């Protein structure tokens, strides 16, 4: 039997579990809404819809900065990528249809922190929603890749 370390792609960190990722961050996926179509609005109050064949995939996350001083949330956000079964990558800050600055998410939207690179102080936890626009064919197989230097994979189902 071959040991597959936790946090690797074949053995992702389970939904709801907290794990250290690169840059002194504790990261947890609290929950997911795989099809959040019709739940997002733009700055004018208009309900947003993804293009045909796509859907909005919401993650409710919690992150805690464990380094000294503070850490920029955009630095962490740049390292978040949803990955589908066939290797299709959806980088969080790619400007997709529901990423930072594109839509207003449900209550506790933390995307503005990523957009503004708001600092997170040592031992401070921020939680809320982030969003990916993904192909509908990938939604049921998505995993989250977090961290730059030593990547950690998180289950999204």
CSV table of N, CA and C in Angstrom, one decimal:
chain,number,residue,atom,x,y,z
A,1,UNK,N,0.8,-1.2,0.0
A,1,UNK,CA,0.0,0.0,0.0
A,1,UNK,C,0.9,1.2,0.0
A,2,UNK,N,0.5,2.2,-0.8
A,2,UNK,CA,1.3,3.4,-1.0
A,2,UNK,C,0.6,4.5,-0.2
A,3,UNK,N,1.4,5.2,0.6
A,3,UNK,CA,0.9,6.4,1.4
A,3,UNK,C,0.7,7.6,0.5
A,4,UNK,N,-0.5,8.1,0.6
A,4,UNK,CA,-0.8,9.3,-0.2
A,4,UNK,C,-1.0,10.4,0.8
A,5,UNK,N,-0.1,11.4,0.9
A,5,UNK,CA,-0.2,12.4,1.9
A,5,UNK,C,-1.5,13.3,1.9
A,6,UNK,N,-2.0,13.7,3.0
A,6,UNK,CA,-3.1,14.6,3.0
A,6,UNK,C,-2.8,15.9,2.3
A,7,UNK,N,-3.7,16.5,1.6
A,7,UNK,CA,-3.5,17.7,0.9
A,7,UNK,C,-2.9,17.6,-0.5
A,8,UNK,N,-2.7,16.3,-0.9
A,8,UNK,CA,-2.3,16.1,-2.3
A,8,UNK,C,-3.5,16.0,-3.1
A,9,UNK,N,-3.3,16.1,-4.4
A,9,UNK,CA,-4.5,16.0,-5.3
A,9,UNK,C,-5.3,14.7,-5.2
A,10,UNK,N,-4.7,13.6,-5.1
A,10,UNK,CA,-5.5,12.4,-4.9
A,10,UNK,C,-6.1,12.2,-3.5
A,11,UNK,N,-5.6,13.0,-2.5
A,11,UNK,CA,-6.1,12.9,-1.1
A,11,UNK,C,-6.3,14.4,-0.6
A,12,UNK,N,-7.3,15.1,-1.2
A,12,UNK,CA,-7.5,16.5,-0.7
A,12,UNK,C,-8.0,16.6,0.7
A,13,UNK,N,-7.7,17.8,1.3
A,13,UNK,CA,-8.2,18.1,2.6
A,13,UNK,C,-9.7,18.1,2.6
A,14,UNK,N,-10.4,17.3,3.5
A,14,UNK,CA,-11.8,17.3,3.5
A,14,UNK,C,-12.5,18.6,3.7
A,15,UNK,N,-13.7,18.7,3.1
A,15,UNK,CA,-14.5,19.9,3.3
A,15,UNK,C,-14.7,20.1,4.8
A,16,UNK,N,-14.5,21.3,5.3
A,16,UNK,CA,-14.7,21.6,6.7
A,16,UNK,C,-13.4,21.5,7.6
A,17,UNK,N,-12.4,20.9,7.0
A,17,UNK,CA,-11.1,20.8,7.8
A,17,UNK,C,-10.2,22.0,7.5
A,18,UNK,N,-9.4,22.3,8.6
A,18,UNK,CA,-8.5,23.4,8.5
A,18,UNK,C,-7.1,22.9,8.2
A,19,UNK,N,-6.3,23.6,7.4
A,19,UNK,CA,-5.0,23.2,7.0
A,19,UNK,C,-4.1,24.4,6.8
A,20,UNK,N,-2.8,24.3,7.1
A,20,UNK,CA,-1.9,25.3,6.8
A,20,UNK,C,-1.5,25.3,5.3
A,21,UNK,N,-1.5,26.5,4.7
A,21,UNK,CA,-1.0,26.6,3.4
A,21,UNK,C,0.1,27.7,3.3
A,22,UNK,N,0.8,27.8,2.2
A,22,UNK,CA,1.9,28.7,2.1
A,22,UNK,C,1.6,30.1,2.6
A,23,UNK,N,2.6,30.7,3.1
A,23,UNK,CA,2.5,32.1,3.5
A,23,UNK,C,1.9,32.3,4.9
A,24,UNK,N,2.0,31.3,5.8
A,24,UNK,CA,1.5,31.4,7.2
A,24,UNK,C,0.0,31.6,7.3
A,25,UNK,N,-0.8,30.9,6.4
A,25,UNK,CA,-2.2,31.0,6.4
A,25,UNK,C,-2.8,29.7,6.9
A,26,UNK,N,-3.8,29.7,7.7
A,26,UNK,CA,-4.7,28.6,8.0
A,26,UNK,C,-5.9,28.7,7.1
A,27,UNK,N,-6.3,27.7,6.4
A,27,UNK,CA,-7.3,27.8,5.4
A,27,UNK,C,-8.4,26.7,5.6
A,28,UNK,N,-9.6,27.1,5.5
A,28,UNK,CA,-10.7,26.1,5.6
A,28,UNK,C,-11.8,26.4,4.6
A,29,UNK,N,-12.3,25.4,3.9
A,29,UNK,CA,-13.5,25.5,3.1
A,29,UNK,C,-14.6,25.1,4.0
A,30,UNK,N,-15.5,26.0,4.4
A,30,UNK,CA,-16.6,25.8,5.3
A,30,UNK,C,-17.7,25.0,4.6
A,31,UNK,N,-18.0,25.5,3.4
A,31,UNK,CA,-19.1,24.9,2.6
A,31,UNK,C,-19.0,25.4,1.2
A,32,UNK,N,-19.8,24.8,0.3
A,32,UNK,CA,-19.9,25.2,-1.1
A,32,UNK,C,-21.3,25.2,-1.6
A,33,UNK,N,-21.5,26.1,-2.6
A,33,UNK,CA,-22.8,26.1,-3.3
A,33,UNK,C,-22.4,25.9,-4.8
A,34,UNK,N,-22.5,24.7,-5.3
A,34,UNK,CA,-22.0,24.4,-6.6
A,34,UNK,C,-22.7,25.1,-7.7
A,35,UNK,N,-23.9,25.4,-7.6
A,35,UNK,CA,-24.7,26.1,-8.6
A,35,UNK,C,-25.3,27.4,-7.9
A,36,UNK,N,-24.6,28.5,-8.0
A,36,UNK,CA,-25.1,29.7,-7.4
A,36,UNK,C,-25.7,30.7,-8.4
A,37,UNK,N,-26.1,30.1,-9.5
A,37,UNK,CA,-26.7,31.0,-10.6
A,37,UNK,C,-28.0,31.6,-10.0
A,38,UNK,N,-28.1,32.9,-10.3
A,38,UNK,CA,-29.3,33.7,-9.8
A,38,UNK,C,-29.1,34.2,-8.4
A,39,UNK,N,-28.0,33.9,-7.7
A,39,UNK,CA,-27.7,34.4,-6.3
A,39,UNK,C,-26.8,35.5,-6.2
A,40,UNK,N,-26.3,36.0,-7.4
A,40,UNK,CA,-25.3,37.1,-7.4
A,40,UNK,C,-25.9,38.3,-8.1
A,41,UNK,N,-25.5,39.5,-7.6
A,41,UNK,CA,-26.0,40.7,-8.2
A,41,UNK,C,-24.8,41.6,-8.5
A,42,UNK,N,-25.0,42.5,-9.4
A,42,UNK,CA,-23.9,43.5,-9.7
A,42,UNK,C,-24.2,44.7,-8.9
A,43,UNK,N,-23.3,45.7,-9.1
A,43,UNK,CA,-23.4,47.0,-8.3
A,43,UNK,C,-24.7,47.7,-8.5
A,44,UNK,N,-25.5,47.5,-9.6
A,44,UNK,CA,-26.7,48.1,-9.9
A,44,UNK,C,-27.9,47.3,-9.4
A,45,UNK,N,-27.7,46.2,-8.7
A,45,UNK,CA,-28.8,45.4,-8.2
A,45,UNK,C,-29.4,44.4,-9.2
A,46,UNK,N,-28.7,44.2,-10.3
A,46,UNK,CA,-29.1,43.3,-11.4
A,46,UNK,C,-28.6,41.9,-11.1
A,47,UNK,N,-29.5,40.9,-11.2
A,47,UNK,CA,-29.1,39.5,-11.0
A,47,UNK,C,-28.1,39.1,-12.1
A,48,UNK,N,-27.0,38.6,-11.7
A,48,UNK,CA,-26.0,38.1,-12.7
A,48,UNK,C,-26.2,36.7,-13.1
A,49,UNK,N,-26.0,36.4,-14.4
A,49,UNK,CA,-26.1,35.0,-14.9
A,49,UNK,C,-24.8,34.7,-15.6
A,50,UNK,N,-24.3,33.5,-15.5
A,50,UNK,CA,-23.1,33.2,-16.2
A,50,UNK,C,-23.4,32.9,-17.7
A,51,UNK,N,-22.4,32.8,-18.5
A,51,UNK,CA,-22.7,32.4,-19.9
A,51,UNK,C,-23.2,31.0,-20.0
A,52,UNK,N,-23.9,30.7,-21.1
A,52,UNK,CA,-24.4,29.3,-21.3
A,52,UNK,C,-23.3,28.3,-21.1
A,53,UNK,N,-23.6,27.2,-20.4
A,53,UNK,CA,-22.6,26.2,-20.2
A,53,UNK,C,-21.7,26.4,-19.0
A,54,UNK,N,-21.9,27.5,-18.3
A,54,UNK,CA,-21.1,27.9,-17.1
A,54,UNK,C,-22.0,28.0,-15.9
A,55,UNK,N,-21.4,28.0,-14.8
A,55,UNK,CA,-22.2,28.3,-13.6
A,55,UNK,C,-21.3,29.0,-12.5
A,56,UNK,N,-21.9,29.6,-11.6
A,56,UNK,CA,-21.2,30.3,-10.5
A,56,UNK,C,-21.1,29.2,-9.4
A,57,UNK,N,-19.8,29.1,-8.9
A,57,UNK,CA,-19.5,28.1,-7.8
A,57,UNK,C,-19.0,28.9,-6.6
A,58,UNK,N,-19.8,29.0,-5.6
A,58,UNK,CA,-19.5,29.7,-4.4
A,58,UNK,C,-18.8,28.8,-3.3
A,59,UNK,N,-17.8,29.4,-2.7
A,59,UNK,CA,-17.1,28.8,-1.6
A,59,UNK,C,-17.2,29.7,-0.4
A,60,UNK,N,-17.6,29.1,0.7
A,60,UNK,CA,-17.6,29.8,2.0
A,60,UNK,C,-16.3,29.4,2.7
A,61,UNK,N,-15.4,30.3,2.9
A,61,UNK,CA,-14.1,30.0,3.4
A,61,UNK,C,-13.8,30.8,4.7
A,62,UNK,N,-12.8,30.2,5.5
A,62,UNK,CA,-12.3,31.0,6.6
A,62,UNK,C,-10.8,30.9,6.5
A,63,UNK,N,-10.1,32.1,6.7
A,63,UNK,CA,-8.7,32.1,6.6
A,63,UNK,C,-8.2,32.9,7.9
A,64,UNK,N,-7.1,32.4,8.4
A,64,UNK,CA,-6.5,33.0,9.6
A,64,UNK,C,-5.0,33.2,9.2
A,65,UNK,N,-4.5,34.5,9.4
A,65,UNK,CA,-3.1,34.7,9.2
A,65,UNK,C,-2.3,34.4,10.5
A,66,UNK,N,-1.4,33.5,10.4
A,66,UNK,CA,-0.6,33.1,11.5
A,66,UNK,C,0.8,33.7,11.6
A,67,UNK,N,1.2,34.5,10.6
A,67,UNK,CA,2.5,35.1,10.6
A,67,UNK,C,2.6,36.3,11.6
A,68,UNK,N,3.7,37.0,11.6
A,68,UNK,CA,3.8,38.2,12.4
A,68,UNK,C,3.3,39.4,11.6
A,69,UNK,N,2.9,40.4,12.2
A,69,UNK,CA,2.4,41.6,11.5
A,69,UNK,C,1.1,41.3,10.9
A,70,UNK,N,1.1,41.5,9.5
A,70,UNK,CA,-0.2,41.2,8.8
A,70,UNK,C,0.2,40.6,7.4
A,71,UNK,N,-0.8,40.0,6.8
A,71,UNK,CA,-0.6,39.4,5.5
A,71,UNK,C,-1.7,40.0,4.6
A,72,UNK,N,-1.3,40.3,3.3
A,72,UNK,CA,-2.2,40.8,2.4
A,72,UNK,C,-3.2,39.7,1.8
A,73,UNK,N,-4.5,40.0,1.9
A,73,UNK,CA,-5.4,39.0,1.4
A,73,UNK,C,-5.3,38.7,-0.1
A,74,UNK,N,-4.9,39.7,-0.9
A,74,UNK,CA,-4.7,39.4,-2.3
A,74,UNK,C,-3.5,38.4,-2.6
A,75,UNK,N,-2.5,38.5,-1.7
A,75,UNK,CA,-1.4,37.5,-1.9
A,75,UNK,C,-1.9,36.1,-1.7
A,76,UNK,N,-2.8,35.9,-0.8
A,76,UNK,CA,-3.4,34.6,-0.6
A,76,UNK,C,-4.3,34.3,-1.8
A,77,UNK,N,-5.2,35.2,-2.1
A,77,UNK,CA,-6.2,35.0,-3.2
A,77,UNK,C,-5.5,34.6,-4.5
A,78,UNK,N,-4.3,35.2,-4.8
A,78,UNK,CA,-3.6,34.9,-6.1
A,78,UNK,C,-3.3,33.4,-6.2
A,79,UNK,N,-3.2,32.7,-5.0
A,79,UNK,CA,-2.8,31.3,-5.0
A,79,UNK,C,-4.0,30.4,-5.0
A,80,UNK,N,-5.2,30.8,-5.2
A,80,UNK,CA,-6.4,30.0,-5.2
A,80,UNK,C,-6.9,29.7,-6.6
A,81,UNK,N,-6.9,28.4,-7.0
A,81,UNK,CA,-7.4,28.0,-8.3
A,81,UNK,C,-8.3,26.8,-8.1
A,82,UNK,N,-9.5,26.8,-8.7
A,82,UNK,CA,-10.3,25.7,-8.8
A,82,UNK,C,-9.9,24.9,-10.0
A,83,UNK,N,-9.9,23.5,-9.9
A,83,UNK,CA,-9.4,22.7,-10.9
A,83,UNK,C,-10.4,21.6,-11.2
A,84,UNK,N,-10.8,21.4,-12.5
A,84,UNK,CA,-11.8,20.4,-12.9
A,84,UNK,C,-11.2,19.1,-13.2
A,85,UNK,N,-12.0,18.1,-13.4
A,85,UNK,CA,-11.6,16.7,-13.6
A,85,UNK,C,-10.6,16.6,-14.8
A,86,UNK,N,-10.7,17.4,-15.8
A,86,UNK,CA,-9.8,17.2,-16.9
A,86,UNK,C,-8.7,18.2,-16.9
A,87,UNK,N,-8.4,18.8,-15.7
A,87,UNK,CA,-7.3,19.7,-15.5
A,87,UNK,C,-7.6,21.1,-15.9
A,88,UNK,N,-8.8,21.5,-16.2
A,88,UNK,CA,-9.2,22.8,-16.5
A,88,UNK,C,-9.0,23.7,-15.2
A,89,UNK,N,-8.3,24.8,-15.4
A,89,UNK,CA,-8.0,25.6,-14.2
A,89,UNK,C,-8.8,26.9,-14.2
A,90,UNK,N,-9.3,27.3,-13.1
A,90,UNK,CA,-10.1,28.5,-12.9
A,90,UNK,C,-9.4,29.4,-11.8
A,91,UNK,N,-8.4,30.2,-12.2
A,91,UNK,CA,-7.8,31.0,-11.2
A,91,UNK,C,-8.7,32.0,-10.6
A,92,UNK,N,-8.7,32.2,-9.3
A,92,UNK,CA,-9.6,33.0,-8.6
A,92,UNK,C,-9.5,34.5,-9.1
A,93,UNK,N,-8.4,35.0,-9.2
A,93,UNK,CA,-8.2,36.4,-9.6
A,93,UNK,C,-8.1,36.6,-11.1
A,94,UNK,N,-8.7,35.7,-11.9
A,94,UNK,CA,-8.5,35.8,-13.4
A,94,UNK,C,-9.5,36.7,-14.0
A,95,UNK,N,-10.4,37.3,-13.2
A,95,UNK,CA,-11.4,38.3,-13.8
A,95,UNK,C,-12.6,37.5,-14.3
A,96,UNK,N,-12.8,36.3,-13.9
A,96,UNK,CA,-14.0,35.6,-14.3
A,96,UNK,C,-15.3,36.3,-13.9
A,97,UNK,N,-16.4,35.8,-14.3
A,97,UNK,CA,-17.7,36.6,-14.2
A,97,UNK,C,-18.1,36.8,-12.8
A,98,UNK,N,-17.5,36.2,-11.8
A,98,UNK,CA,-18.0,36.4,-10.4
A,98,UNK,C,-16.9,36.6,-9.4
A,99,UNK,N,-15.7,36.8,-10.0
A,99,UNK,CA,-14.5,37.1,-9.1
A,99,UNK,C,-14.6,38.6,-8.6
A,100,UNK,N,-13.5,39.0,-7.9
A,100,UNK,CA,-13.5,40.3,-7.2
A,100,UNK,C,-13.9,41.4,-8.2
A,101,UNK,N,-14.8,42.3,-7.8
A,101,UNK,CA,-15.2,43.4,-8.6
A,101,UNK,C,-16.3,43.1,-9.6
A,102,UNK,N,-16.6,41.8,-9.8
A,102,UNK,CA,-17.6,41.5,-10.8
A,102,UNK,C,-19.0,41.3,-10.3
A,103,UNK,N,-19.2,40.9,-9.1
A,103,UNK,CA,-20.5,40.7,-8.6
A,103,UNK,C,-20.5,40.8,-7.1
A,104,UNK,N,-21.7,41.1,-6.5
A,104,UNK,CA,-21.8,41.1,-5.1
A,104,UNK,C,-22.4,39.8,-4.6
A,105,UNK,N,-21.7,39.1,-3.7
A,105,UNK,CA,-22.0,37.8,-3.3
A,105,UNK,C,-23.0,37.9,-2.1
A,106,UNK,N,-23.5,36.7,-1.6
A,106,UNK,CA,-24.3,36.8,-0.4
A,106,UNK,C,-23.6,37.4,0.8
A,107,UNK,N,-24.3,37.6,1.9
A,107,UNK,CA,-23.7,38.2,3.1
A,107,UNK,C,-22.4,37.7,3.4
A,108,UNK,N,-21.5,38.5,4.0
A,108,UNK,CA,-20.2,38.2,4.3
A,108,UNK,C,-19.3,37.9,3.1
A,109,UNK,N,-19.5,38.7,2.1
A,109,UNK,CA,-18.7,38.7,0.9
A,109,UNK,C,-17.3,39.2,1.3
A,110,UNK,N,-16.3,38.4,1.1
A,110,UNK,CA,-14.9,38.8,1.4
A,110,UNK,C,-14.1,39.1,0.2
A,111,UNK,N,-14.7,39.1,-1.0
A,111,UNK,CA,-14.0,39.4,-2.2
A,111,UNK,C,-13.4,40.8,-2.2
A,112,UNK,N,-14.1,41.8,-1.7
A,112,UNK,CA,-13.5,43.1,-1.7
A,112,UNK,C,-12.1,43.2,-1.0
A,113,UNK,N,-11.9,42.3,0.0
A,113,UNK,CA,-10.6,42.2,0.7
A,113,UNK,C,-9.5,41.8,-0.3
A,114,UNK,N,-9.9,40.9,-1.2
A,114,UNK,CA,-8.9,40.4,-2.2
A,114,UNK,C,-8.7,41.5,-3.2
A,115,UNK,N,-9.7,42.2,-3.6
A,115,UNK,CA,-9.6,43.3,-4.6
A,115,UNK,C,-8.7,44.4,-4.1
A,116,UNK,N,-8.9,44.8,-2.8
A,116,UNK,CA,-8.2,45.9,-2.2
A,116,UNK,C,-6.9,45.5,-1.5
A,117,UNK,N,-6.6,44.2,-1.5
A,117,UNK,CA,-5.5,43.7,-0.8
A,117,UNK,C,-5.5,44.1,0.7
A,118,UNK,N,-6.6,44.0,1.3
A,118,UNK,CA,-6.8,44.4,2.7
A,118,UNK,C,-5.9,43.6,3.6
A,119,UNK,N,-5.2,44.1,4.6
A,119,UNK,CA,-4.4,43.3,5.4
A,119,UNK,C,-5.3,42.5,6.4
A,120,UNK,N,-4.7,41.3,6.7
A,120,UNK,CA,-5.3,40.5,7.8
A,120,UNK,C,-4.2,40.4,8.8
A,121,UNK,N,-4.6,40.9,10.0
A,121,UNK,CA,-3.6,40.9,11.1
A,121,UNK,C,-3.3,39.6,11.7
A,122,UNK,N,-2.1,39.5,12.3
A,122,UNK,CA,-1.7,38.2,12.9
A,122,UNK,C,-2.8,37.6,13.8
A,123,UNK,N,-3.1,36.4,13.7
A,123,UNK,CA,-4.2,35.7,14.4
A,123,UNK,C,-5.6,36.1,14.1
A,124,UNK,N,-5.8,37.0,13.1
A,124,UNK,CA,-7.1,37.4,12.8
A,124,UNK,C,-7.7,36.4,11.8
A,125,UNK,N,-9.0,36.1,11.9
A,125,UNK,CA,-9.7,35.2,11.0
A,125,UNK,C,-10.7,36.0,10.2
A,126,UNK,N,-10.7,35.9,8.9
A,126,UNK,CA,-11.8,36.4,8.1
A,126,UNK,C,-12.5,35.3,7.4
A,127,UNK,N,-13.8,35.4,7.3
A,127,UNK,CA,-14.5,34.4,6.6
A,127,UNK,C,-15.6,35.0,5.7
A,128,UNK,N,-16.1,34.2,4.8
A,128,UNK,CA,-17.1,34.7,3.9
A,128,UNK,C,-17.0,33.9,2.5
A,129,UNK,N,-17.6,34.5,1.5
A,129,UNK,CA,-17.7,33.9,0.2
A,129,UNK,C,-16.7,34.4,-0.8
A,130,UNK,N,-16.3,33.5,-1.6
A,130,UNK,CA,-15.6,33.8,-2.8
A,130,UNK,C,-16.2,33.0,-3.9
A,131,UNK,N,-16.0,33.4,-5.2
A,131,UNK,CA,-16.8,32.8,-6.3
A,131,UNK,C,-15.9,32.5,-7.5
A,132,UNK,N,-16.2,31.4,-8.1
A,132,UNK,CA,-15.5,31.0,-9.4
A,132,UNK,C,-16.6,30.8,-10.4
A,133,UNK,N,-16.3,31.2,-11.7
A,133,UNK,CA,-17.2,30.9,-12.8
A,133,UNK,C,-16.6,29.7,-13.5
A,134,UNK,N,-17.3,28.6,-13.5
A,134,UNK,CA,-16.7,27.3,-14.0
A,134,UNK,C,-17.6,26.7,-15.1
A,135,UNK,N,-17.0,25.9,-15.9
A,135,UNK,CA,-17.8,25.1,-16.8
A,135,UNK,C,-18.8,24.2,-16.0
A,136,UNK,N,-20.0,24.1,-16.5
A,136,UNK,CA,-20.9,23.2,-15.8
A,136,UNK,C,-20.5,21.8,-15.8
A,137,UNK,N,-19.7,21.4,-16.8
A,137,UNK,CA,-19.2,20.0,-16.8
A,137,UNK,C,-18.1,19.7,-15.8
A,138,UNK,N,-17.5,20.8,-15.2
A,138,UNK,CA,-16.5,20.6,-14.2
A,138,UNK,C,-17.0,20.7,-12.8
A,139,UNK,N,-18.2,21.3,-12.6
A,139,UNK,CA,-18.6,21.7,-11.3
A,139,UNK,C,-18.7,20.5,-10.3
A,140,UNK,N,-19.1,19.3,-10.7
A,140,UNK,CA,-19.2,18.2,-9.8
A,140,UNK,C,-17.8,17.6,-9.5
A,141,UNK,N,-16.8,18.0,-10.1
A,141,UNK,CA,-15.5,17.3,-9.9
A,141,UNK,C,-14.4,18.3,-9.4
A,142,UNK,N,-14.8,19.6,-9.1
A,142,UNK,CA,-13.8,20.6,-8.7
A,142,UNK,C,-13.1,20.2,-7.4
A,143,UNK,N,-11.9,20.6,-7.4
A,143,UNK,CA,-11.0,20.6,-6.2
A,143,UNK,C,-10.4,22.0,-6.2
A,144,UNK,N,-9.9,22.4,-5.0
A,144,UNK,CA,-9.3,23.7,-4.9
A,144,UNK,C,-7.8,23.5,-4.6
A,145,UNK,N,-7.0,24.2,-5.4
A,145,UNK,CA,-5.6,24.3,-5.2
A,145,UNK,C,-5.2,25.6,-4.5
A,146,UNK,N,-4.6,25.5,-3.4
A,146,UNK,CA,-4.3,26.7,-2.6
A,146,UNK,C,-2.8,26.6,-2.2
A,147,UNK,N,-2.1,27.7,-2.3
A,147,UNK,CA,-0.7,27.8,-1.9
A,147,UNK,C,0.2,27.8,-3.1
A,148,UNK,N,1.2,28.6,-3.0
A,148,UNK,CA,2.2,28.7,-4.1
A,148,UNK,C,3.3,27.7,-4.0
A,149,UNK,N,4.1,27.9,-2.9
A,149,UNK,CA,5.3,27.1,-2.8
A,149,UNK,C,5.1,25.7,-2.6
A,150,UNK,N,4.3,25.3,-1.6
A,150,UNK,CA,3.9,23.9,-1.4
A,150,UNK,C,2.3,23.9,-1.5
A,151,UNK,N,1.8,23.5,-2.7
A,151,UNK,CA,0.4,23.6,-2.9
A,151,UNK,C,-0.3,22.5,-2.0
A,152,UNK,N,-1.5,22.9,-1.6
A,152,UNK,CA,-2.4,22.0,-0.9
A,152,UNK,C,-3.7,22.0,-1.6
A,153,UNK,N,-4.3,20.8,-1.7
A,153,UNK,CA,-5.5,20.5,-2.4
A,153,UNK,C,-6.7,20.4,-1.4
A,154,UNK,N,-7.8,21.0,-1.7
A,154,UNK,CA,-9.0,20.9,-0.8
A,154,UNK,C,-10.2,20.3,-1.6
A,155,UNK,N,-10.9,19.4,-0.9
A,155,UNK,CA,-12.1,18.8,-1.6
A,155,UNK,C,-13.2,19.9,-1.6
A,156,UNK,N,-14.0,19.9,-2.6
A,156,UNK,CA,-15.1,20.8,-2.7
A,156,UNK,C,-16.4,20.1,-2.9
A,157,UNK,N,-16.5,18.9,-2.3
A,157,UNK,CA,-17.7,18.1,-2.4
A,157,UNK,C,-17.7,17.1,-1.2
